[in-house]
PDB file of C-alpha atoms in Angstrom:
ATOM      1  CA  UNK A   1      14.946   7.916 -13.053  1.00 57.00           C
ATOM      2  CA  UNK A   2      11.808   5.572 -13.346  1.00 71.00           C
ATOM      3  CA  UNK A   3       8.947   4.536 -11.430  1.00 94.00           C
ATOM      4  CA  UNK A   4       8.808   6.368  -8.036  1.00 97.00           C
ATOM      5  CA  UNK A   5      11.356   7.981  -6.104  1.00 97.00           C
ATOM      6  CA  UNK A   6      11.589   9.458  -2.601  1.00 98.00           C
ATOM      7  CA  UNK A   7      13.935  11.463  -0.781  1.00 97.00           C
ATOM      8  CA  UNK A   8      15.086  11.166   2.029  1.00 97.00           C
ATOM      9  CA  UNK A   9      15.557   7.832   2.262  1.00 97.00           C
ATOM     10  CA  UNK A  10      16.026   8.157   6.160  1.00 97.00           C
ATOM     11  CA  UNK A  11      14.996  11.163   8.023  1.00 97.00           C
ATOM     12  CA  UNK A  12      15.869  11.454  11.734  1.00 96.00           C
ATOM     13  CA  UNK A  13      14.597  15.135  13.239  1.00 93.00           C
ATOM     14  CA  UNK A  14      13.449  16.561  16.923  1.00 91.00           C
ATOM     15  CA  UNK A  15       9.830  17.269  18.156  1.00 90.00           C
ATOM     16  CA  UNK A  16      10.884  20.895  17.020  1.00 89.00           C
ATOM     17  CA  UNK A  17      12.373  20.708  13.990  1.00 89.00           C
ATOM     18  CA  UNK A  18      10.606  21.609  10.512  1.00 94.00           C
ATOM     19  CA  UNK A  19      11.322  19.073   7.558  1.00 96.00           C
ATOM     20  CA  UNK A  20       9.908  17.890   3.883  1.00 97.00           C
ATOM     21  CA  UNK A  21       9.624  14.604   2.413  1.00 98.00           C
ATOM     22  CA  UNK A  22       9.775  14.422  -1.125  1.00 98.00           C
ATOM     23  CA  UNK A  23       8.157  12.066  -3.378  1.00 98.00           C
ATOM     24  CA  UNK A  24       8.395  12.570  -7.344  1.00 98.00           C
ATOM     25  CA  UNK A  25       6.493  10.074  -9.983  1.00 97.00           C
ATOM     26  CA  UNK A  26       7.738   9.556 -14.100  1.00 94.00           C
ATOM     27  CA  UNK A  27       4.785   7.463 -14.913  1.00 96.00           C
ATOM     28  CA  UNK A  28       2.451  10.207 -16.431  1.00 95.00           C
ATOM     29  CA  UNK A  29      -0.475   9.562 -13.597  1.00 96.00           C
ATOM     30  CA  UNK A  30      -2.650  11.701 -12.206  1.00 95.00           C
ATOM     31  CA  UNK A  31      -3.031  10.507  -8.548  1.00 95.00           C
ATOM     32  CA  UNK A  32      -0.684  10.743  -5.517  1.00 96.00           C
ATOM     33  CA  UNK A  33      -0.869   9.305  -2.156  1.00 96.00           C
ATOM     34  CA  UNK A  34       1.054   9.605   1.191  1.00 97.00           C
ATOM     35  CA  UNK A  35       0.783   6.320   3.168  1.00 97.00           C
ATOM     36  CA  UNK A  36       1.860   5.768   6.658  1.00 97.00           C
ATOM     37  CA  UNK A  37       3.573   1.864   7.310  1.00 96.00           C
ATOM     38  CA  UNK A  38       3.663   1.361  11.160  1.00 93.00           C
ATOM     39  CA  UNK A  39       4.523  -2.730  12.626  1.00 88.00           C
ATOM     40  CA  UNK A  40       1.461  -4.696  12.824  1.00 86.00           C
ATOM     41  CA  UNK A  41      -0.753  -2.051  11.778  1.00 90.00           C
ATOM     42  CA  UNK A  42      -2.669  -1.928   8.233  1.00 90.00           C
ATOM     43  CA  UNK A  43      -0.921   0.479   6.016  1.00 91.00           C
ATOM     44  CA  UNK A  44      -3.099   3.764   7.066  1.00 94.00           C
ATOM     45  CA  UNK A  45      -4.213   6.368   4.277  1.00 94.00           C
ATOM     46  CA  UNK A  46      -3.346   9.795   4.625  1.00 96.00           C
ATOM     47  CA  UNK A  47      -4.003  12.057   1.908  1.00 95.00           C
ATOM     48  CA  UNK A  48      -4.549  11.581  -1.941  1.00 94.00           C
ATOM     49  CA  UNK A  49      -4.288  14.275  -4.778  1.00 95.00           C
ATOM     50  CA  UNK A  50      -6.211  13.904  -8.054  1.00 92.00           C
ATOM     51  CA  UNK A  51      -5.112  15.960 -10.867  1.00 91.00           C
ATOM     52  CA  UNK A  52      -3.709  18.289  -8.273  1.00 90.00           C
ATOM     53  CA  UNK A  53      -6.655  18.717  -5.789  1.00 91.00           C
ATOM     54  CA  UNK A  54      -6.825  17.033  -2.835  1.00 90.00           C
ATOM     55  CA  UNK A  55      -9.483  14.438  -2.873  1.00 88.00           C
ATOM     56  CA  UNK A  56      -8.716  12.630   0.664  1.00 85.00           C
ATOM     57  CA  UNK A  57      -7.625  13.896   3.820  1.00 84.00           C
ATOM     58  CA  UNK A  58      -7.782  10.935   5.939  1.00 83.00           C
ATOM     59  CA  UNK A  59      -7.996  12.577   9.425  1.00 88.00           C
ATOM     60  CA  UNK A  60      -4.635  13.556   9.965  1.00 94.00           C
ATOM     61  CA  UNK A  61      -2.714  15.702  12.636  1.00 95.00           C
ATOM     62  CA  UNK A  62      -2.211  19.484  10.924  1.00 94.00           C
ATOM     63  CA  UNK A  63       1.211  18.584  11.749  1.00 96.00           C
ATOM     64  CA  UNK A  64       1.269  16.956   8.400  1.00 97.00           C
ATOM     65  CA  UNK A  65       0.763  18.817   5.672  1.00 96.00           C
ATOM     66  CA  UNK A  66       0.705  17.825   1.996  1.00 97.00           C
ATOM     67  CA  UNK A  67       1.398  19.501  -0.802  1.00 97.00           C
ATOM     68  CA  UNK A  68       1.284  19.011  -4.281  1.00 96.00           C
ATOM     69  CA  UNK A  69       2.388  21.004  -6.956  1.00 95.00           C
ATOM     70  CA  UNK A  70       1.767  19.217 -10.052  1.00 94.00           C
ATOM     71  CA  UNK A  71       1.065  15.970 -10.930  1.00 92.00           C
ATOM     72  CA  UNK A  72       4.331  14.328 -11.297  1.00 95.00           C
ATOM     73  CA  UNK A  73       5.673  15.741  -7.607  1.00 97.00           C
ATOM     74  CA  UNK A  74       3.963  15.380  -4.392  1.00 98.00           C
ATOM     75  CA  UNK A  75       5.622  16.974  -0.726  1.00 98.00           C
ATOM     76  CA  UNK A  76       4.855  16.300   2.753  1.00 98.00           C
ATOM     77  CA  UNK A  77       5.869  19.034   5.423  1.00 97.00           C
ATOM     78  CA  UNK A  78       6.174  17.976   9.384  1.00 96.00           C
ATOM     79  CA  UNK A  79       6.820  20.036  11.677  1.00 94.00           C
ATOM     80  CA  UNK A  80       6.581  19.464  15.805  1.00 94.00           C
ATOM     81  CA  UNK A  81       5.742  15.720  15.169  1.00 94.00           C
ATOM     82  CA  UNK A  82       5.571  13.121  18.265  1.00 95.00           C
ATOM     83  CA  UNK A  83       7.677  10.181  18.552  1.00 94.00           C
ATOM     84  CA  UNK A  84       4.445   7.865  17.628  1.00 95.00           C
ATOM     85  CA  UNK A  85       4.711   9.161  14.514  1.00 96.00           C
ATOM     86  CA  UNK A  86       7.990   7.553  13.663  1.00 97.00           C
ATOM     87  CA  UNK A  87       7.161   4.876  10.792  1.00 97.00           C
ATOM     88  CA  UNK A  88       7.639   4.031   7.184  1.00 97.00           C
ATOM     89  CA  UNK A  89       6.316   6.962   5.053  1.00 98.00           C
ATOM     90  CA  UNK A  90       5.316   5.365   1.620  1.00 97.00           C
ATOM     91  CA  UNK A  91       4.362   7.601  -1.848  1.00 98.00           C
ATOM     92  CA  UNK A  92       2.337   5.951  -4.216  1.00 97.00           C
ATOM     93  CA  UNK A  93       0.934   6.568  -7.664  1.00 97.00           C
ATOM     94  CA  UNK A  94      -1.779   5.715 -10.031  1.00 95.00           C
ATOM     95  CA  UNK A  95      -3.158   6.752 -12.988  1.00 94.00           C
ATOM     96  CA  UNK A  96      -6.862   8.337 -12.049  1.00 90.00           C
ATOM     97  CA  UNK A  97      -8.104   8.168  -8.562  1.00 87.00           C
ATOM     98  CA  UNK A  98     -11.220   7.702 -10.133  1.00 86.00           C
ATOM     99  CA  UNK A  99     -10.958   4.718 -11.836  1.00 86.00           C
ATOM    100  CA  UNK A 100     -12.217   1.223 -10.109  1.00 85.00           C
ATOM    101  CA  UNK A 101      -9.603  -0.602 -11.158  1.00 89.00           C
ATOM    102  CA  UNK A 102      -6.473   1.307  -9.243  1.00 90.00           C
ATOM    103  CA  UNK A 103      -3.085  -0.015  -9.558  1.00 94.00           C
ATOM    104  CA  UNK A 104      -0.656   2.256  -7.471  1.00 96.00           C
ATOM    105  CA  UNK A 105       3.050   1.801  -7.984  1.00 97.00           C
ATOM    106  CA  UNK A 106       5.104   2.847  -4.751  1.00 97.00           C
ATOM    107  CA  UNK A 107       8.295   4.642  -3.820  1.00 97.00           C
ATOM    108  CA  UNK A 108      10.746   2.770  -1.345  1.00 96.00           C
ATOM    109  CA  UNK A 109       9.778   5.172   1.581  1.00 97.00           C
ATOM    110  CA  UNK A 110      11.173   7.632   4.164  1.00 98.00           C
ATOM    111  CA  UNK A 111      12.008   5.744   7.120  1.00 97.00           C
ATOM    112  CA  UNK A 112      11.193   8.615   9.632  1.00 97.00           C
ATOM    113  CA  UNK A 113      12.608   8.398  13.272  1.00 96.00           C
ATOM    114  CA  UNK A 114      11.022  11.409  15.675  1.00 95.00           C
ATOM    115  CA  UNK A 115      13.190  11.582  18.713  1.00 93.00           C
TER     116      UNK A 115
ATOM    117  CA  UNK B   1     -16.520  -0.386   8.855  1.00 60.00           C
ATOM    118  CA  UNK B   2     -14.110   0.048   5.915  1.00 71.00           C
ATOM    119  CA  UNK B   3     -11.800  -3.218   7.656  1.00 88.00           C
ATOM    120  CA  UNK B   4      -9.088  -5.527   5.962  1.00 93.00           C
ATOM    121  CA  UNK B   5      -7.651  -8.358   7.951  1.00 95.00           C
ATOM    122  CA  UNK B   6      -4.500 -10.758   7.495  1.00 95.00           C
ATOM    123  CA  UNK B   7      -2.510 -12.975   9.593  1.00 91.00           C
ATOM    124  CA  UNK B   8       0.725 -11.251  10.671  1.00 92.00           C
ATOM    125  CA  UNK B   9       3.222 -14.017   9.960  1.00 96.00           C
ATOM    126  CA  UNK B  10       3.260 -17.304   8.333  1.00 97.00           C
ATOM    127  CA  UNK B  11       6.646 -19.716   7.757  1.00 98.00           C
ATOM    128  CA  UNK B  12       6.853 -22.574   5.252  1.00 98.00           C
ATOM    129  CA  UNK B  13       9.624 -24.647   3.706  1.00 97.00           C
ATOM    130  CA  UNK B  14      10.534 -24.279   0.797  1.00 97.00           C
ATOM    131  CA  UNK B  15       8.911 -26.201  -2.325  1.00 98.00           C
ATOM    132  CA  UNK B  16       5.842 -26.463  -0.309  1.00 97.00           C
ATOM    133  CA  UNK B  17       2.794 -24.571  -1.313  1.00 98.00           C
ATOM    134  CA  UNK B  18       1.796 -21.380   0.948  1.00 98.00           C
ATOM    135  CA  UNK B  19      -1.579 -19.923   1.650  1.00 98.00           C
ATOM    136  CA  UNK B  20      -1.952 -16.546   2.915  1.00 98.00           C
ATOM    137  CA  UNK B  21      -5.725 -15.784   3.541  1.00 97.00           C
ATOM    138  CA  UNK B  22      -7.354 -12.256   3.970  1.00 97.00           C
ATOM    139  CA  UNK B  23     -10.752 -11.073   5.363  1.00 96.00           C
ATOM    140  CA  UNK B  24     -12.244  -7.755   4.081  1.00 94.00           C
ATOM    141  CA  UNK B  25     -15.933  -5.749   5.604  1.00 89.00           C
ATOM    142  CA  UNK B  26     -17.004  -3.740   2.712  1.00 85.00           C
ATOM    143  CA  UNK B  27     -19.064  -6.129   0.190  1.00 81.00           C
ATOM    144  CA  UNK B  28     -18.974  -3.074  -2.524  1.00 83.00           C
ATOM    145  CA  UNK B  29     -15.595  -4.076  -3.373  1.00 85.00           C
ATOM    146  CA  UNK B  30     -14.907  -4.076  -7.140  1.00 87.00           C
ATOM    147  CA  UNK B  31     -11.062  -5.038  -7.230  1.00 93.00           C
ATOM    148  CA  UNK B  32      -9.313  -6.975  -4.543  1.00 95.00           C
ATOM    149  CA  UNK B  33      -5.325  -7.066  -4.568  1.00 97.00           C
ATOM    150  CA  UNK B  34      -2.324  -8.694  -3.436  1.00 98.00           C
ATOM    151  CA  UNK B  35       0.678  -6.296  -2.897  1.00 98.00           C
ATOM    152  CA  UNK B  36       4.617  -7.790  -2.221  1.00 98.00           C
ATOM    153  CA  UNK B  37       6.577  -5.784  -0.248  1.00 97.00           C
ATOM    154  CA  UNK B  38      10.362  -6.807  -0.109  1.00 95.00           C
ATOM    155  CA  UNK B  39      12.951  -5.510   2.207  1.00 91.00           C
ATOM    156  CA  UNK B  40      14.022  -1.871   1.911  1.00 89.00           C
ATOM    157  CA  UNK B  41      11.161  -0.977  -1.340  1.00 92.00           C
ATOM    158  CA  UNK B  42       7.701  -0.416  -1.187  1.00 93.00           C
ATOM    159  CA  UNK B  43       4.586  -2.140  -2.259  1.00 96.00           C
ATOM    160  CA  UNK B  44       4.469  -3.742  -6.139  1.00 96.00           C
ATOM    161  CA  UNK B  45       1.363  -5.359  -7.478  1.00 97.00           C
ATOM    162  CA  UNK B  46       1.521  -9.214  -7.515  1.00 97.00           C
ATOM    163  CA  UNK B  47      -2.009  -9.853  -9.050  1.00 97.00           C
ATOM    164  CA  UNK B  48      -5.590  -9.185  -8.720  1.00 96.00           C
ATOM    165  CA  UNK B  49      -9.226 -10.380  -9.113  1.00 96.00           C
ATOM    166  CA  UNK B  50     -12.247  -8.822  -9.913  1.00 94.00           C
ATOM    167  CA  UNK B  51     -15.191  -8.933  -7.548  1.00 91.00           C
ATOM    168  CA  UNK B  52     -17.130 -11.006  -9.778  1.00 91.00           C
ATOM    169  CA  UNK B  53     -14.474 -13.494 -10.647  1.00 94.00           C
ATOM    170  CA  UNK B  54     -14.503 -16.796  -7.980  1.00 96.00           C
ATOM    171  CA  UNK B  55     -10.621 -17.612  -9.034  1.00 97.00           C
ATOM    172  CA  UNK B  56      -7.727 -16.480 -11.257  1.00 97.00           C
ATOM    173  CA  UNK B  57      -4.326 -18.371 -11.677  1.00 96.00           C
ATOM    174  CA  UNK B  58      -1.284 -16.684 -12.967  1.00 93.00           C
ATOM    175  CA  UNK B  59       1.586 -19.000 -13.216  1.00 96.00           C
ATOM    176  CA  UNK B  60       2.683 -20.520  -9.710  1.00 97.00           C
ATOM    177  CA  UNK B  61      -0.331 -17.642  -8.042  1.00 97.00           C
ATOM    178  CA  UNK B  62      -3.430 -18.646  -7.493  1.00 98.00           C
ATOM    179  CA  UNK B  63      -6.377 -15.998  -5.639  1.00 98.00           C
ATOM    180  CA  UNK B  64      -9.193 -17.695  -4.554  1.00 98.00           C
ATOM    181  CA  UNK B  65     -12.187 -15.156  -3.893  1.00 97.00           C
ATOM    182  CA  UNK B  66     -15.526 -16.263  -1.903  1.00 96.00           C
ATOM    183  CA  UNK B  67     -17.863 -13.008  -1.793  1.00 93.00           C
ATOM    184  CA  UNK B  68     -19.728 -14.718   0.314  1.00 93.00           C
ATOM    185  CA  UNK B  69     -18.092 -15.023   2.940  1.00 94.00           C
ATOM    186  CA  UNK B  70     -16.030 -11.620   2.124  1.00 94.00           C
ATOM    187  CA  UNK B  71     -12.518 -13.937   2.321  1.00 96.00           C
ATOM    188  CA  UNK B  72      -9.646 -13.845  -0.381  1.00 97.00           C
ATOM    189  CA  UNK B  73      -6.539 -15.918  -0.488  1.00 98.00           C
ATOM    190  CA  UNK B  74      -3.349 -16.277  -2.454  1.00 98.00           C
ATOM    191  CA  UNK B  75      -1.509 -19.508  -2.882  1.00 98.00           C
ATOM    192  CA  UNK B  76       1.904 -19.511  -3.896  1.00 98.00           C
ATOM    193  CA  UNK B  77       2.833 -23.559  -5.343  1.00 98.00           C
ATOM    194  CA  UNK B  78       6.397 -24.489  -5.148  1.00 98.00           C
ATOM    195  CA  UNK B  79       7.585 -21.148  -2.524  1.00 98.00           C
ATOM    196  CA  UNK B  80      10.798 -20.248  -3.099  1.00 97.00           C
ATOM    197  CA  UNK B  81      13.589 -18.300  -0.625  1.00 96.00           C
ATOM    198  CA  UNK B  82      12.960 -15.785  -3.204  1.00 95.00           C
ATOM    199  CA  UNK B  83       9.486 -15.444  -2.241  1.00 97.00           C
ATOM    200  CA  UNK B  84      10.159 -14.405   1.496  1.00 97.00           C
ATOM    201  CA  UNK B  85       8.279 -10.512   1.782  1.00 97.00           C
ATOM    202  CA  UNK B  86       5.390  -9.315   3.048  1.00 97.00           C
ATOM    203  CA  UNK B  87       2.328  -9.672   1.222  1.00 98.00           C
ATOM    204  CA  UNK B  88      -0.870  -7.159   1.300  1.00 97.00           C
ATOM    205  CA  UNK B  89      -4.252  -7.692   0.595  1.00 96.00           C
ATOM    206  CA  UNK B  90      -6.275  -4.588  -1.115  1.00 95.00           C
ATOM    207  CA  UNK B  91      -9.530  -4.349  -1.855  1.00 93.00           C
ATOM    208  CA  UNK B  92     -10.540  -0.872  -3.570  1.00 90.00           C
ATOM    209  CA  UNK B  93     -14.101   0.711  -2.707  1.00 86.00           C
ATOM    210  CA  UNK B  94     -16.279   3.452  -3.779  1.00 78.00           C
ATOM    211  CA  UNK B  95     -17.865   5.276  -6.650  1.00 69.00           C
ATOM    212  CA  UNK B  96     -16.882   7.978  -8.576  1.00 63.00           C
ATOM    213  CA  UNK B  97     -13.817   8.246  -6.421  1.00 66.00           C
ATOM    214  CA  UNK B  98     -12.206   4.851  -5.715  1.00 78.00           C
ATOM    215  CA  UNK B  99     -10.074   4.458  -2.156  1.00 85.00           C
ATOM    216  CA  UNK B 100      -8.180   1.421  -1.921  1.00 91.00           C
ATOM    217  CA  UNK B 101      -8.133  -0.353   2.145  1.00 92.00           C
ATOM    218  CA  UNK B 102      -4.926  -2.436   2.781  1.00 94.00           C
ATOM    219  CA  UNK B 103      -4.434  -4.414   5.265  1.00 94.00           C
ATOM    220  CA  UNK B 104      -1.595  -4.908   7.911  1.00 94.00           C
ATOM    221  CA  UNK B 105       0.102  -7.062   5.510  1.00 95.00           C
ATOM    222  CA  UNK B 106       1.541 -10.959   5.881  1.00 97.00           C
ATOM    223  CA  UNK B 107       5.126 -11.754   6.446  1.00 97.00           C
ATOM    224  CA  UNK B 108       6.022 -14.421   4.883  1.00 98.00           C
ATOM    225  CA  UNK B 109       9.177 -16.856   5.870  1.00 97.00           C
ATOM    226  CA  UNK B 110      10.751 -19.529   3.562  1.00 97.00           C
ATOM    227  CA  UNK B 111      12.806 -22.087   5.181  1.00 95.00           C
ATOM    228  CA  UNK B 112      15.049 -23.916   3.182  1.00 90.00           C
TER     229      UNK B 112
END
């Protein structure tokens, strides 16, 4: 495998239901990010890791929690989520978080339905 | 306000030249980006500019940057079906630690 990948590709759970998102990088970089892609809405920052600590936590419902055990694979665990939360989950990569000029290559998403 | 705006759609026919334009708030900006998104994958990098560039080209690309005003645009010449995605504008902010701010993204459509 190159580049990005994420599993599951689709995801459909309950309000009560406990699942992970997966999101794994083969590009030797040191950053991670979990992006949320809703219609008509700018694509919304959750949480970045930089060399395994987490730099950003962009507001987001404790129902979300990241985790990241390394720096090649990067996790996001939801439990009791709402239906608004159902959107395009997107994992990205780059190489430092602290560089100015950022490039981040993206996995294809989790296309998350919460019924 | 960290803010990045776009137009939601745009349609052109194809062979004609298309202009998607982008508005950002945050005049620190040091890199601005244009993402394509095509169906079913996520976002790739298309090009970029640096803040203290006015223009780039890059084959049938060209970003036009005016600081002044805070507005960047990308100009595809000659669109092609093949061009039909969604294109994001990026501009990345900060120091020490660099966030990037997208914005809602442009859909493009490409009548033949």
């Amino acid at each position: 495998e190159t580049g990005v990948t994420q599993t599951p590709r689709h995801l459909v759970m309950g309000m009560t239901n406990k699942k992970s998102l997966k999101c794994e990088q083969h590009l030797g970089h040191n950053a991670m990010y979990w992006y949320k892609q809703s219609a008509k809405k700018p694509l919304e920052l959750m949480f970045v890791y930089n060399f395994k600590e987490q730099t950003e936590n962009n507001s987001v419902p404790s129902r979300f929690s990241p985790e990241c055990p390394n720096s090649s694979h990067l996790f996001l665990h939801l439990h009791t989520l709402q239906p608004e939360d159902s959107a395009l989950y997107l994992c990205a990569s780059s190489q430092d978080q602290r560089s100015s000029y950022n490039e981040q290559f993206f996995g294809p998403g989790t296309r998350l339905t919460v019924l | 306000g960290e803010d990045v705006e776009q137009s939601l759609f745009l349609s052109v026919r194809e062979g004609d030249s298309s202009v998607i334009n982008c508005t950002y708030t945050d005049s620190s900006s040091t890199y601005l980006y244009w993402y394509k998104q095509e169906p079913g994958a996520g976002l790739q990098l298309l090009t970029y500019i640096f803040s203290n560039m006015d223009m780039k080209q890059d084959q049938r690309l060209t970003v036009l940057l005016n600081k002044k005003d805070k507005h960047l645009s990308l100009r595809i010449a000659d669109t092609q079906t093949g061009d039909s995605a969604i294109y994001f504008c990026a501009e990345s902010i900060g120091t020490g630690g660099f966030k990037t701010i997208f914005g809602a993204g442009t859909r493009l459509f490409v009548k033949a």
